[in-house]
XYZ file of C-alpha atoms in Angstrom:
714
model
C 27.241 -42.512 -23.346
C 29.764 -40.734 -21.005
C 29.823 -40.578 -17.269
C 28.567 -38.399 -15.432
C 30.978 -35.680 -13.681
C 32.936 -36.214 -11.079
C 31.998 -34.467 -7.882
C 34.742 -32.038 -6.595
C 36.713 -33.281 -3.483
C 36.436 -31.133 -0.521
C 39.170 -31.572 2.340
C 39.155 -33.995 4.574
C 35.987 -32.225 6.949
C 36.888 -29.084 6.242
C 36.132 -26.681 3.301
C 39.812 -25.217 2.326
C 39.684 -21.537 0.285
C 40.429 -23.780 -2.755
C 37.698 -26.265 -1.823
C 35.813 -23.190 -1.840
C 36.659 -22.302 -4.694
C 36.459 -25.349 -6.184
C 32.808 -25.742 -6.140
C 31.951 -22.195 -7.453
C 34.821 -22.830 -10.151
C 32.291 -25.978 -10.988
C 29.097 -24.496 -10.324
C 29.768 -21.889 -12.688
C 31.284 -23.723 -15.218
C 30.506 -25.691 -18.028
C 30.410 -29.726 -17.046
C 26.238 -30.354 -15.986
C 25.974 -32.160 -12.906
C 22.981 -33.359 -12.501
C 20.430 -32.816 -9.809
C 21.043 -36.366 -7.911
C 24.667 -35.366 -7.487
C 26.504 -35.136 -4.275
C 27.683 -31.878 -6.045
C 24.444 -29.627 -4.367
C 24.792 -31.488 -1.239
C 28.818 -29.945 -0.567
C 27.828 -26.750 -2.622
C 25.007 -25.978 -0.626
C 27.073 -27.430 2.598
C 29.906 -25.075 2.387
C 30.608 -22.907 5.132
C 30.836 -19.943 2.426
C 33.839 -17.726 4.051
C 36.001 -17.130 1.193
C 36.275 -13.388 -0.427
C 36.109 -12.047 -4.436
C 37.157 -9.640 -5.967
C 34.509 -8.081 -7.499
C 35.908 -8.103 -11.419
C 36.432 -11.646 -10.237
C 32.541 -11.627 -9.092
C 31.370 -10.699 -12.312
C 33.410 -13.186 -14.113
C 31.698 -15.587 -12.558
C 28.446 -14.604 -13.097
C 28.844 -14.433 -16.574
C 30.298 -17.554 -17.249
C 27.007 -18.951 -14.788
C 24.654 -17.284 -16.688
C 25.663 -18.286 -20.291
C 26.729 -22.864 -19.127
C 23.337 -22.083 -17.913
C 21.896 -22.856 -21.346
C 23.525 -27.002 -21.330
C 23.635 -26.605 -17.631
C 20.785 -26.074 -16.155
C 21.606 -25.644 -12.983
C 20.646 -22.222 -12.146
C 16.818 -24.249 -11.971
C 18.693 -27.230 -10.029
C 20.163 -25.059 -7.159
C 16.199 -24.037 -7.034
C 14.809 -27.515 -7.266
C 18.057 -28.031 -4.470
C 16.519 -24.950 -2.875
C 12.993 -26.428 -2.087
C 14.050 -29.650 -1.193
C 16.580 -27.612 2.079
C 13.068 -25.717 2.763
C 11.183 -29.304 2.686
C 13.132 -30.534 5.677
C 13.127 -27.332 7.330
C 9.116 -27.770 7.432
C 9.695 -31.587 7.783
C 10.537 -31.389 11.775
C 10.234 -30.006 14.464
C 13.373 -29.103 15.384
C 15.861 -27.865 12.233
C 19.357 -28.066 12.986
C 22.400 -25.901 11.855
C 23.186 -27.777 9.302
C 19.831 -27.382 7.220
C 19.093 -24.097 7.587
C 22.639 -23.249 6.482
C 21.785 -25.431 3.561
C 18.349 -23.136 2.526
C 20.183 -19.899 3.336
C 23.169 -20.959 1.090
C 20.423 -22.127 -1.728
C 18.487 -19.102 -1.638
C 21.092 -16.273 -1.527
C 22.649 -18.776 -4.086
C 20.406 -18.599 -6.338
C 19.530 -14.698 -5.891
C 23.159 -14.113 -7.070
C 23.001 -15.289 -9.843
C 18.926 -14.651 -10.899
C 20.025 -11.502 -10.512
C 22.661 -11.198 -13.373
C 20.295 -13.451 -15.878
C 17.284 -10.709 -14.598
C 19.478 -7.972 -15.001
C 21.512 -9.060 -18.473
C 18.729 -10.822 -20.057
C 18.116 -9.726 -23.877
C 14.807 -11.507 -25.109
C 11.176 -11.068 -22.490
C 10.404 -13.766 -22.725
C 13.596 -15.596 -20.189
C 14.748 -17.904 -22.233
C 18.379 -16.965 -20.272
C 16.739 -18.505 -17.169
C 16.852 -22.018 -18.390
C 13.939 -22.967 -16.310
C 12.851 -26.299 -18.620
C 15.172 -28.916 -17.042
C 14.239 -32.445 -18.191
C 12.031 -34.047 -15.847
C 13.493 -37.926 -16.398
C 16.914 -36.747 -15.599
C 18.314 -39.086 -12.438
C 16.923 -38.098 -9.120
C 13.773 -36.513 -10.572
C 11.793 -38.876 -10.010
C 9.446 -37.115 -6.915
C 9.560 -34.249 -8.733
C 5.866 -32.980 -9.658
C 5.899 -34.020 -13.651
C 2.623 -31.876 -14.319
C 4.722 -28.485 -12.598
C 6.845 -26.336 -13.871
C 10.145 -25.980 -12.086
C 8.553 -22.009 -11.652
C 5.575 -23.205 -9.736
C 7.439 -26.144 -7.883
C 9.785 -23.244 -5.825
C 7.136 -20.457 -5.176
C 5.101 -23.023 -4.284
C 7.682 -23.582 -1.813
C 8.687 -20.578 -0.938
C 5.741 -19.074 -0.122
C 4.419 -22.265 1.808
C 7.466 -21.796 3.864
C 7.217 -18.086 4.373
C 3.577 -18.236 5.181
C 3.785 -21.305 7.060
C 6.697 -20.301 9.272
C 6.525 -18.576 12.597
C 9.754 -16.313 12.374
C 12.604 -17.297 15.677
C 15.643 -16.436 16.071
C 16.907 -19.695 14.687
C 15.245 -19.458 11.079
C 14.986 -15.731 10.742
C 18.101 -15.546 8.627
C 16.824 -18.362 5.917
C 13.502 -15.390 6.680
C 15.098 -12.936 6.150
C 16.622 -14.708 2.722
C 13.717 -15.379 1.131
C 11.952 -12.436 1.489
C 15.204 -11.230 -0.566
C 15.047 -13.934 -2.889
C 11.406 -13.182 -3.355
C 12.372 -9.480 -4.305
C 14.962 -11.149 -7.256
C 12.209 -13.516 -8.488
C 10.159 -10.558 -9.491
C 11.891 -8.181 -10.272
C 11.199 -9.417 -14.185
C 8.583 -6.242 -13.172
C 10.923 -4.018 -14.011
C 12.255 -5.026 -16.862
C 8.295 -4.672 -18.652
C 6.597 -1.658 -19.529
C 4.933 0.546 -16.848
C 1.284 -0.788 -18.425
C 1.064 -4.510 -18.608
C 0.324 -6.020 -20.979
C -0.631 -9.838 -22.674
C 2.725 -10.591 -24.472
C 4.520 -9.876 -21.095
C 6.146 -13.161 -19.085
C 6.882 -12.940 -15.438
C 7.333 -16.614 -14.834
C 7.707 -16.423 -10.797
C 5.344 -13.549 -9.960
C 3.497 -15.383 -12.708
C 3.328 -18.626 -10.563
C 2.942 -17.137 -6.946
C -1.029 -16.046 -8.559
C -1.794 -19.463 -9.621
C -1.121 -20.902 -5.428
C -3.548 -23.101 -4.228
C -5.699 -20.734 -1.579
C -4.539 -21.981 1.417
C -1.042 -20.579 0.902
C -2.444 -17.301 -0.284
C -3.921 -16.455 2.728
C -1.537 -17.950 5.117
C 1.148 -15.912 2.744
C -0.448 -12.407 3.473
C -1.587 -13.842 6.413
C 2.340 -14.026 8.084
C 3.682 -11.053 5.548
C 0.401 -8.598 7.618
C 2.352 -10.526 10.268
C 5.668 -9.562 10.154
C 4.634 -6.345 9.616
C 3.026 -5.833 13.344
C 5.175 -7.891 15.281
C 8.752 -5.982 13.577
C 10.447 -9.475 14.701
C 14.584 -8.621 15.484
C 17.749 -10.144 13.874
C 20.051 -11.324 16.333
C 22.261 -8.317 17.208
C 24.608 -11.030 18.378
C 23.085 -13.674 16.028
C 25.024 -16.571 13.979
C 24.415 -16.435 10.263
C 25.969 -19.453 8.197
C 27.708 -16.586 5.456
C 29.208 -14.947 8.733
C 32.708 -16.565 8.666
C 33.719 -17.763 12.846
C 34.615 -14.130 13.973
C 31.676 -12.270 11.876
C 34.340 -10.906 9.304
C 33.185 -11.157 5.870
C 32.897 -13.992 3.969
C 32.098 -14.464 0.015
C 28.658 -14.103 0.357
C 29.074 -11.090 2.624
C 27.275 -8.578 1.066
C 28.990 -5.318 0.898
C 26.254 -1.452 -0.420
C 29.375 0.142 -0.431
C 30.388 0.540 -4.449
C 33.946 0.867 -3.141
C 34.363 -1.995 -1.488
C 37.118 -3.572 -2.217
C 36.010 -7.637 -1.559
C 32.624 -8.652 -2.731
C 30.917 -11.352 -3.930
C 27.790 -8.809 -5.138
C 28.637 -6.004 -7.066
C 25.158 -4.458 -7.069
C 22.342 -7.339 -5.436
C 19.697 -6.265 -2.587
C 19.990 -5.359 0.808
C 23.547 -4.917 3.357
C 23.994 -7.398 5.616
C 26.002 -6.242 7.558
C 23.907 -6.339 10.939
C 24.066 -3.089 12.849
C 24.115 -2.083 16.480
C 21.121 0.198 16.343
C 17.956 -1.926 17.810
C 15.867 -0.296 15.372
C 17.327 -0.637 11.911
C 17.031 -4.404 13.271
C 13.550 -4.702 14.816
C 12.658 -3.381 11.371
C 14.445 -4.933 8.508
C 12.462 -8.415 8.048
C 9.152 -6.199 8.690
C 10.065 -4.181 5.346
C 11.053 -6.380 3.261
C 7.119 -8.327 4.607
C 5.479 -5.694 3.755
C 7.570 -4.393 0.403
C 7.288 -8.101 -0.801
C 2.838 -8.200 -0.149
C 2.888 -4.699 -1.491
C 4.420 -6.543 -4.884
C 2.033 -9.466 -5.015
C -1.301 -7.439 -3.748
C -0.611 -4.976 -7.030
C 0.721 -6.877 -10.198
C -1.947 -7.261 -12.388
C -1.900 -9.755 -15.425
C -3.375 -8.844 -18.201
C -4.308 -10.746 -21.056
C -6.992 -11.030 -23.707
C -10.976 -12.518 -24.137
C -9.018 -15.874 -25.496
C -6.361 -16.404 -23.182
C -7.232 -19.082 -20.561
C -6.203 -20.213 -17.758
C -4.614 -23.632 -16.938
C -5.753 -24.857 -12.825
C -2.165 -25.565 -11.782
C 1.207 -24.294 -13.919
C 1.422 -21.614 -16.562
C -0.180 -18.930 -17.681
C -0.969 -20.221 -21.892
C -1.017 -18.146 -24.468
C -3.535 -18.308 -27.880
C -1.215 -17.990 -30.228
C -3.545 -15.867 -32.654
C -4.909 -13.944 -30.075
C -5.736 -10.953 -31.547
C -4.053 -7.883 -30.667
C -7.407 -6.043 -30.169
C -9.162 -7.247 -28.003
C -10.035 -5.321 -25.885
C -7.911 -6.388 -22.277
C -8.428 -7.445 -19.650
C -6.891 -8.675 -16.142
C -6.941 -12.047 -14.047
C -7.632 -12.050 -10.940
C -4.944 -11.280 -8.029
C -5.222 -13.601 -4.740
C -2.872 -11.576 -3.020
C -5.548 -8.328 -4.055
C -8.577 -10.249 -3.120
C -7.390 -11.983 0.878
C -5.638 -8.416 1.620
C -10.005 -7.202 1.313
C -11.668 -9.542 3.005
C -9.280 -9.452 6.073
C -11.083 -9.589 8.715
C -10.550 -8.832 12.901
C -9.526 -12.153 15.067
C -11.806 -9.900 17.474
C -14.844 -10.749 16.461
C -16.352 -15.277 16.091
C -16.266 -16.458 12.155
C -19.918 -15.451 12.046
C -21.252 -12.081 10.882
C -23.679 -9.747 12.379
C -26.291 -11.356 10.812
C -25.726 -14.855 12.370
C -24.429 -14.914 8.211
C -20.744 -17.858 8.850
C -18.302 -17.099 6.976
C -17.507 -19.405 3.804
C -13.714 -20.230 2.917
C -10.531 -19.762 3.760
C -9.620 -15.797 5.256
C -6.689 -14.185 6.540
C -6.991 -13.148 10.312
C -5.161 -10.909 12.300
C -6.150 -7.896 14.875
C -6.888 -4.979 13.631
C -6.239 -3.002 16.360
C -2.957 -4.150 16.546
C -2.601 -3.252 12.325
C -3.853 -0.042 13.372
C -1.318 0.877 16.087
C 1.780 -0.574 13.716
C 0.530 1.302 10.876
C 0.263 5.101 12.683
C 3.663 3.747 14.256
C 5.301 3.306 10.925
C 3.613 5.935 8.520
C 6.547 8.112 7.904
C 7.866 5.136 5.536
C 5.998 5.103 2.667
C 5.494 1.851 2.153
C 3.307 2.431 5.504
C 1.385 4.792 3.758
C 0.317 2.746 0.450
C -0.148 -0.469 2.621
C -2.731 1.959 4.555
C -4.570 2.593 1.474
C -4.776 -0.562 0.166
C -6.346 -1.713 3.291
C -8.902 1.509 3.374
C -9.815 1.147 -0.179
C -10.062 -2.578 -0.824
C -10.527 -3.398 2.806
C -13.646 -2.164 3.049
C -14.369 -4.254 7.617
C -10.604 -2.212 8.460
C -11.460 0.896 6.938
C -15.519 0.426 9.491
C -12.259 -0.055 11.990
C -10.700 2.329 11.596
C -13.248 5.010 11.542
C -14.935 3.777 14.998
C -11.731 3.692 16.428
C -11.930 6.869 19.320
C -8.289 7.540 18.976
C -8.079 8.838 14.935
C -4.508 10.531 15.736
C -3.134 7.390 16.326
C -3.352 7.820 11.772
C -3.805 11.086 11.247
C -1.429 12.718 13.055
C 0.913 11.656 11.315
C -0.870 11.884 8.013
C -0.682 15.699 9.160
C 3.186 16.180 10.025
C 3.855 14.297 6.501
C 1.819 17.384 4.417
C 2.936 19.616 6.104
C 7.040 19.306 5.353
C 5.620 18.380 1.346
C 7.991 20.292 0.101
C 10.721 17.507 1.136
C 8.149 14.779 -0.151
C 7.383 13.190 -3.572
C 4.322 14.240 -5.459
C 3.184 10.475 -5.117
C 3.203 10.516 -1.460
C 1.129 13.636 -1.274
C -1.672 11.855 -3.234
C -1.826 9.105 -1.805
C -1.522 10.856 2.053
C -4.483 12.824 0.584
C -6.351 9.980 -1.111
C -6.704 8.169 2.418
C -8.109 11.151 3.988
C -10.124 11.484 1.008
C -11.791 8.124 1.673
C -12.212 8.894 4.962
C -14.406 11.852 5.166
C -16.571 10.544 2.921
C -17.762 9.346 6.346
C -19.961 11.580 8.029
C -19.221 9.600 12.110
C -15.148 10.652 10.773
C -15.925 14.172 10.475
C -17.897 14.750 13.148
C -14.838 13.108 15.224
C -12.520 14.909 14.040
C -14.422 18.494 14.990
C -14.430 16.904 18.765
C -11.446 15.776 19.166
C -9.361 18.167 21.147
C -5.188 18.655 20.996
C -3.022 19.864 23.634
C -0.856 20.769 21.482
C 0.826 20.183 17.750
C 4.902 20.648 18.203
C 5.751 19.963 14.587
C 3.681 22.791 13.670
C 6.522 26.230 13.739
C 4.657 29.208 12.415
C 2.543 29.165 15.650
C 1.633 27.268 18.283
C -1.410 25.423 18.190
C -2.514 24.893 21.731
C -6.097 23.395 22.060
C -6.770 22.741 19.037
C -9.033 20.236 16.826
C -7.616 17.441 15.034
C -10.509 18.329 12.802
C -8.757 22.847 12.442
C -5.745 21.148 12.311
C -6.807 19.031 9.321
C -8.528 22.386 7.699
C -5.445 24.504 8.155
C -2.777 21.999 7.039
C -5.225 20.652 3.908
C -5.114 24.785 2.549
C -1.234 25.273 3.748
C -0.847 22.005 1.281
C -3.338 23.795 -1.767
C -1.035 27.056 -1.005
C 2.629 24.566 -1.433
C 1.057 23.343 -4.755
C 0.231 26.653 -5.757
C 3.487 28.123 -5.790
C 5.355 24.834 -6.602
C 3.196 22.177 -7.901
C 0.650 23.579 -9.651
C -0.479 20.433 -9.829
C -4.763 20.256 -10.929
C -6.074 16.948 -8.826
C -4.207 17.297 -5.723
C -5.614 20.917 -5.271
C -9.126 19.223 -6.149
C -8.517 16.129 -4.303
C -7.938 19.184 -1.371
C -10.962 20.590 -2.221
C -13.025 17.660 -1.871
C -11.745 16.898 1.857
C -12.590 20.008 2.974
C -16.083 19.656 1.073
C -16.660 16.605 3.007
C -15.341 18.016 6.254
C -17.671 21.697 5.597
C -21.310 20.693 7.100
C -19.949 18.909 10.448
C -17.522 21.284 11.405
C -17.673 21.704 14.881
C -16.178 24.983 17.220
C -13.747 25.955 13.921
C -11.116 27.527 15.049
C -9.977 31.253 14.866
C -6.988 30.413 13.354
C -8.322 27.597 10.509
C -11.239 30.641 10.067
C -8.761 32.424 8.623
C -7.143 30.396 6.618
C -10.436 29.016 5.152
C -11.098 33.199 4.421
C -7.762 33.077 3.129
C -8.339 31.201 0.787
C -10.807 31.952 -0.847
C -8.711 35.111 -1.230
C -5.599 33.800 -2.122
C -8.149 32.128 -5.238
C -10.037 34.913 -5.760
C -6.233 37.775 -7.131
C -5.819 34.601 -9.050
C -8.972 34.301 -10.978
C -8.469 38.290 -11.204
C -4.697 38.097 -12.234
C -6.236 35.873 -14.827
C -9.026 37.028 -16.610
C -6.817 40.568 -17.079
C -4.403 38.995 -18.108
C -6.272 37.382 -20.859
C -8.060 39.934 -21.687
C -4.713 41.957 -22.142
C -3.007 39.234 -24.102
C -6.595 39.599 -26.257
C -5.727 42.952 -27.264
C -2.314 42.511 -28.211
C -1.823 39.449 -29.623
C -4.207 40.347 -32.396
C -1.815 39.933 -35.829
C -1.597 36.315 -35.329
C -4.574 35.076 -35.255
C -3.101 31.726 -34.599
C -1.768 31.886 -31.944
C -4.507 34.396 -30.213
C -6.481 31.705 -30.233
C -4.265 29.302 -28.341
C -3.460 31.515 -25.667
C -6.669 32.189 -25.706
C -7.984 28.131 -25.213
C -5.261 28.298 -22.054
C -6.170 30.723 -20.805
C -9.310 30.055 -20.780
C -8.729 26.154 -19.993
C -7.364 28.015 -16.817
C -9.693 29.795 -15.987
C -12.087 27.649 -16.157
C -10.086 26.148 -13.645
C -10.138 28.571 -11.225
C -13.553 29.522 -11.533
C -14.552 25.616 -10.472
C -12.038 26.103 -7.286
C -13.288 29.462 -5.590
C -16.920 27.914 -6.302
C -15.944 25.009 -4.119
C -14.644 27.772 -1.351
C -17.381 28.226 -1.463
C -19.577 25.905 -1.409
C -17.056 24.811 1.725
C -18.164 28.143 3.588
C -21.465 27.882 1.889
C -22.367 24.362 4.359
C -20.446 26.026 7.013
C -22.996 28.826 7.523
C -25.694 26.987 6.125
C -25.168 23.576 8.050
C -23.291 24.426 10.782
C -23.348 28.631 12.071
C -24.129 28.067 15.537
C -21.346 25.983 16.936
C -19.102 27.965 14.545
C -18.674 31.982 15.557
C -15.207 32.172 14.745
C -16.265 31.609 10.788
C -18.771 33.992 11.275
C -16.248 36.583 12.670
C -13.451 35.436 9.885
C -16.418 36.278 7.535
C -17.328 39.101 8.991
C -13.298 40.382 9.313
C -12.366 40.072 5.425
C -15.812 40.779 4.053
C -14.785 43.179 1.292
C -12.953 39.946 -0.860
C -16.302 38.632 -1.484
C -17.505 41.800 -2.565
C -15.989 41.536 -6.353
C -17.920 38.489 -7.171
C -21.115 39.158 -5.934
C -23.111 38.878 -8.844
C -20.569 36.468 -11.137
C -22.820 34.462 -12.690
C -21.505 31.359 -11.294
C -21.594 32.709 -7.830
C -23.955 34.952 -6.820
C -26.633 32.113 -5.601
C -23.945 30.711 -2.829
C -22.918 34.957 -2.153
C -26.867 35.238 -1.143
C -26.047 32.940 1.273
C -22.881 34.571 2.489
C -24.256 37.923 2.817
C -26.862 36.957 4.049
C -25.335 35.823 6.825
C -22.587 39.300 6.642
C -26.112 41.002 6.997
C -27.968 39.719 9.598
C -24.752 39.972 11.933
C -23.464 43.139 10.970
C -26.788 44.769 11.841
C -26.308 43.333 15.285
C -23.251 45.160 15.794
C -24.701 48.407 14.244
C -27.511 48.356 17.008
C -24.904 47.170 20.168
C -24.383 50.092 22.124
C -20.392 50.787 22.253
C -18.188 52.511 25.203
C -14.518 52.586 23.319
C -14.530 51.188 19.984
C -14.373 47.322 19.022
C -11.987 44.557 20.002
C -11.926 41.253 19.104
C -13.649 39.911 22.301
C -16.459 42.286 22.070
C -17.483 41.475 17.941
C -16.749 38.105 19.194
C -19.166 38.110 22.239
C -21.838 39.612 20.107
C -20.815 36.819 17.362
C -21.786 33.725 20.292
C -24.835 36.007 21.457
C -26.303 36.140 18.042
C -25.250 33.114 16.921
C -27.879 31.296 19.692
C -30.787 33.155 17.553
C -29.554 31.867 14.564
C -31.855 30.612 12.808
C -31.430 31.195 9.209
C -33.656 32.744 7.530
C -33.457 33.718 3.971
C -31.076 31.067 3.604
C -31.502 29.014 0.442
C -30.315 25.001 0.765
C -28.342 24.112 -2.197
C -27.355 20.583 -2.119
C -24.260 19.155 -0.017
C -21.418 18.234 -2.035
C -19.810 15.127 -1.204
C -16.879 13.303 -2.722
C -16.124 10.475 -3.196
C -13.212 8.611 -4.577
C -13.076 6.307 -7.332
C -9.225 4.344 -8.657
C -8.548 5.246 -12.526
C -9.382 2.979 -14.772
C -6.355 1.960 -14.927
C -4.427 1.672 -11.883
C -2.167 -0.887 -12.208
C 0.159 2.309 -14.436
C 0.277 3.768 -10.944
C 0.854 0.773 -8.467
C 3.267 -0.947 -10.030
C 5.714 1.283 -10.659
C 5.117 3.086 -7.415
C 5.284 -0.247 -5.517
C 8.815 -0.605 -7.290
C 10.398 3.076 -6.345
C 9.629 1.952 -3.033
C 11.493 -0.979 -3.099
C 14.531 0.509 -5.306
C 14.057 3.348 -1.768
C 14.713 0.594 1.300
C 17.395 -0.341 -0.744
C 17.271 -2.894 -3.190
C 19.620 -2.383 -6.244
C 18.738 -2.861 -9.789
C 20.842 -2.234 -13.403
C 19.200 1.063 -14.115
C 19.821 0.342 -17.430
C 17.674 -2.951 -17.905
C 14.534 -1.198 -15.647
C 11.400 0.260 -18.101
C 9.205 -0.296 -15.440
C 10.298 3.890 -15.116
C 12.546 6.489 -16.480
C 15.233 6.460 -13.962
C 18.622 8.443 -13.508
C 21.446 6.642 -14.595
C 24.621 7.415 -11.420
C 28.036 6.178 -12.641
C 30.627 5.237 -10.477
C 34.185 6.456 -11.082
C 35.113 3.325 -9.061
C 32.802 0.434 -9.923
C 33.206 -1.442 -13.467
C 32.529 -0.415 -16.761
C 28.797 -1.666 -17.413
C 27.936 -1.282 -13.632
C 26.053 1.875 -12.350
C 23.258 2.797 -9.536
C 19.679 3.977 -10.162
């Protein structure tokens, strides 16, 4: 048997450029170094200040991936990473050299992991070659019952969940958060619908961790988002050379850079001179990792079982026709069960909370989300909390400063043309969930805004938050009608308005006018469709099949608009039935545009609702006719009569209809939306990935003229 390979020698007390290059050549070469070899210590202690041309970087990645089948160097450096992290948590005071080793291990690992994941040929990730010989020298302390991926995820997650971010540890935290995204990026290579055959070794291992680690990770990631820790602007980082110039492991995001180690790696490592950008990077990356973790779903069949601590196992005789189910996601559960730290460990009934629970200040979380809502990932976090965490939803609903959350949401809807349809959906669903609560609907109408600086069509002074919501929702409907033509979006907007309607209080003149004009706009669309349907039916009699198709399409669209019109009538009817004395401006708007209701007075779907509207019209028209008036009617004089008679209104002759109440329910397979959506957010934040390897969603590939063949950008 041959002797163990000799370790490349470094210069006396330092790493010369030639010695550093020799070490990397050994790492990617065909000679296997045992876990116990001195080679690993020397590699991880390198200052790594050398620069390489990008073509040599690609050559190194290819060589590493090819030789890794034999050397198992990827598994070995991942094991050394965990050992470095254990060193970092074992002592209260961690040396600079220890941090450097851990950072370099995480960083070098992420380079080659990402390359292998992007270029893997098989979907079982055999190219990772994580099945290391546990009898090898140096592996005596490696838990024999654990896989490398489980051991790695336990070490990384334990560090992230147990160590606070400090000026000394912030670079390691940043490196580990980036590594987490690389480890979980195997999802990008799978289809949009999770299947039992899908394998994601690292995130699957994360799902199997102890509840103590799960809770601590969710809590720390949330706290990072809330506290927004800074990366020191003048800090010293091991991957920087002494003069601050980019070194061999310096991330460079420019595709045209001459010297880089990573032609398509993740986040730009240049620390900006802007304090704002420096403070947000750790928070943003923490949030992205959390979103990927909580929205992951592992698909199984009934014949699959899960062992206690290391890997998912499949019965090879699994019947693919079995109805698929999903493993519980412990991170999703931990977020949903998170509690407000302001409260004692006993609930209001005096029952003690059992088990481990994530605890943090809901007040701080509320404020942080409100401050960051223009960021799409913060919107997804807010959705995840108000939909899944009853305690947080209740906390939001009892806040008296709802404008902290609602104003950024409404401003984004106001700028809907600059948003993706997914962004608009998420914002509307959040509003729909909140509008299910009567207290919320009453509160928004009583919260008065001094002004709305971002609303440019008209000045809005001293308007209620509820009135602004009505205006923005109707504006979103009109935008959707002209641009997106999305029925689901329409329905959500109208559902929110319907939930709010019975609780309307002092709706502004502008909001009231917009509501009636919405009915007018939809009615004109309905009338035009009805006329088109009749014309087409008359003209296309020669081809009966084509005539039937056109008739079906028209009938479907006509039916949709019939439903929309009925909901708008229900909204107006609910305000007039339950809140008329408090809403004179709505009465004025209905009186002013009463002719728009006339064509539908005898429509079988609308006549009952219109009876109530005409009861109101008849009452106020008769009061107007009874007035002795000198001169012409003015807006103020009409409102004076309306206000006077609102006080005497008793609702006689009004039919009481069951109030419309819409609730939000997730689709039967929410993972098909949320997993791709969360990864799109990761990519939009600067994480680059070979677009040719992405199967999770369709991508546009932009070829960079300066990039080597085979390297593109998403």
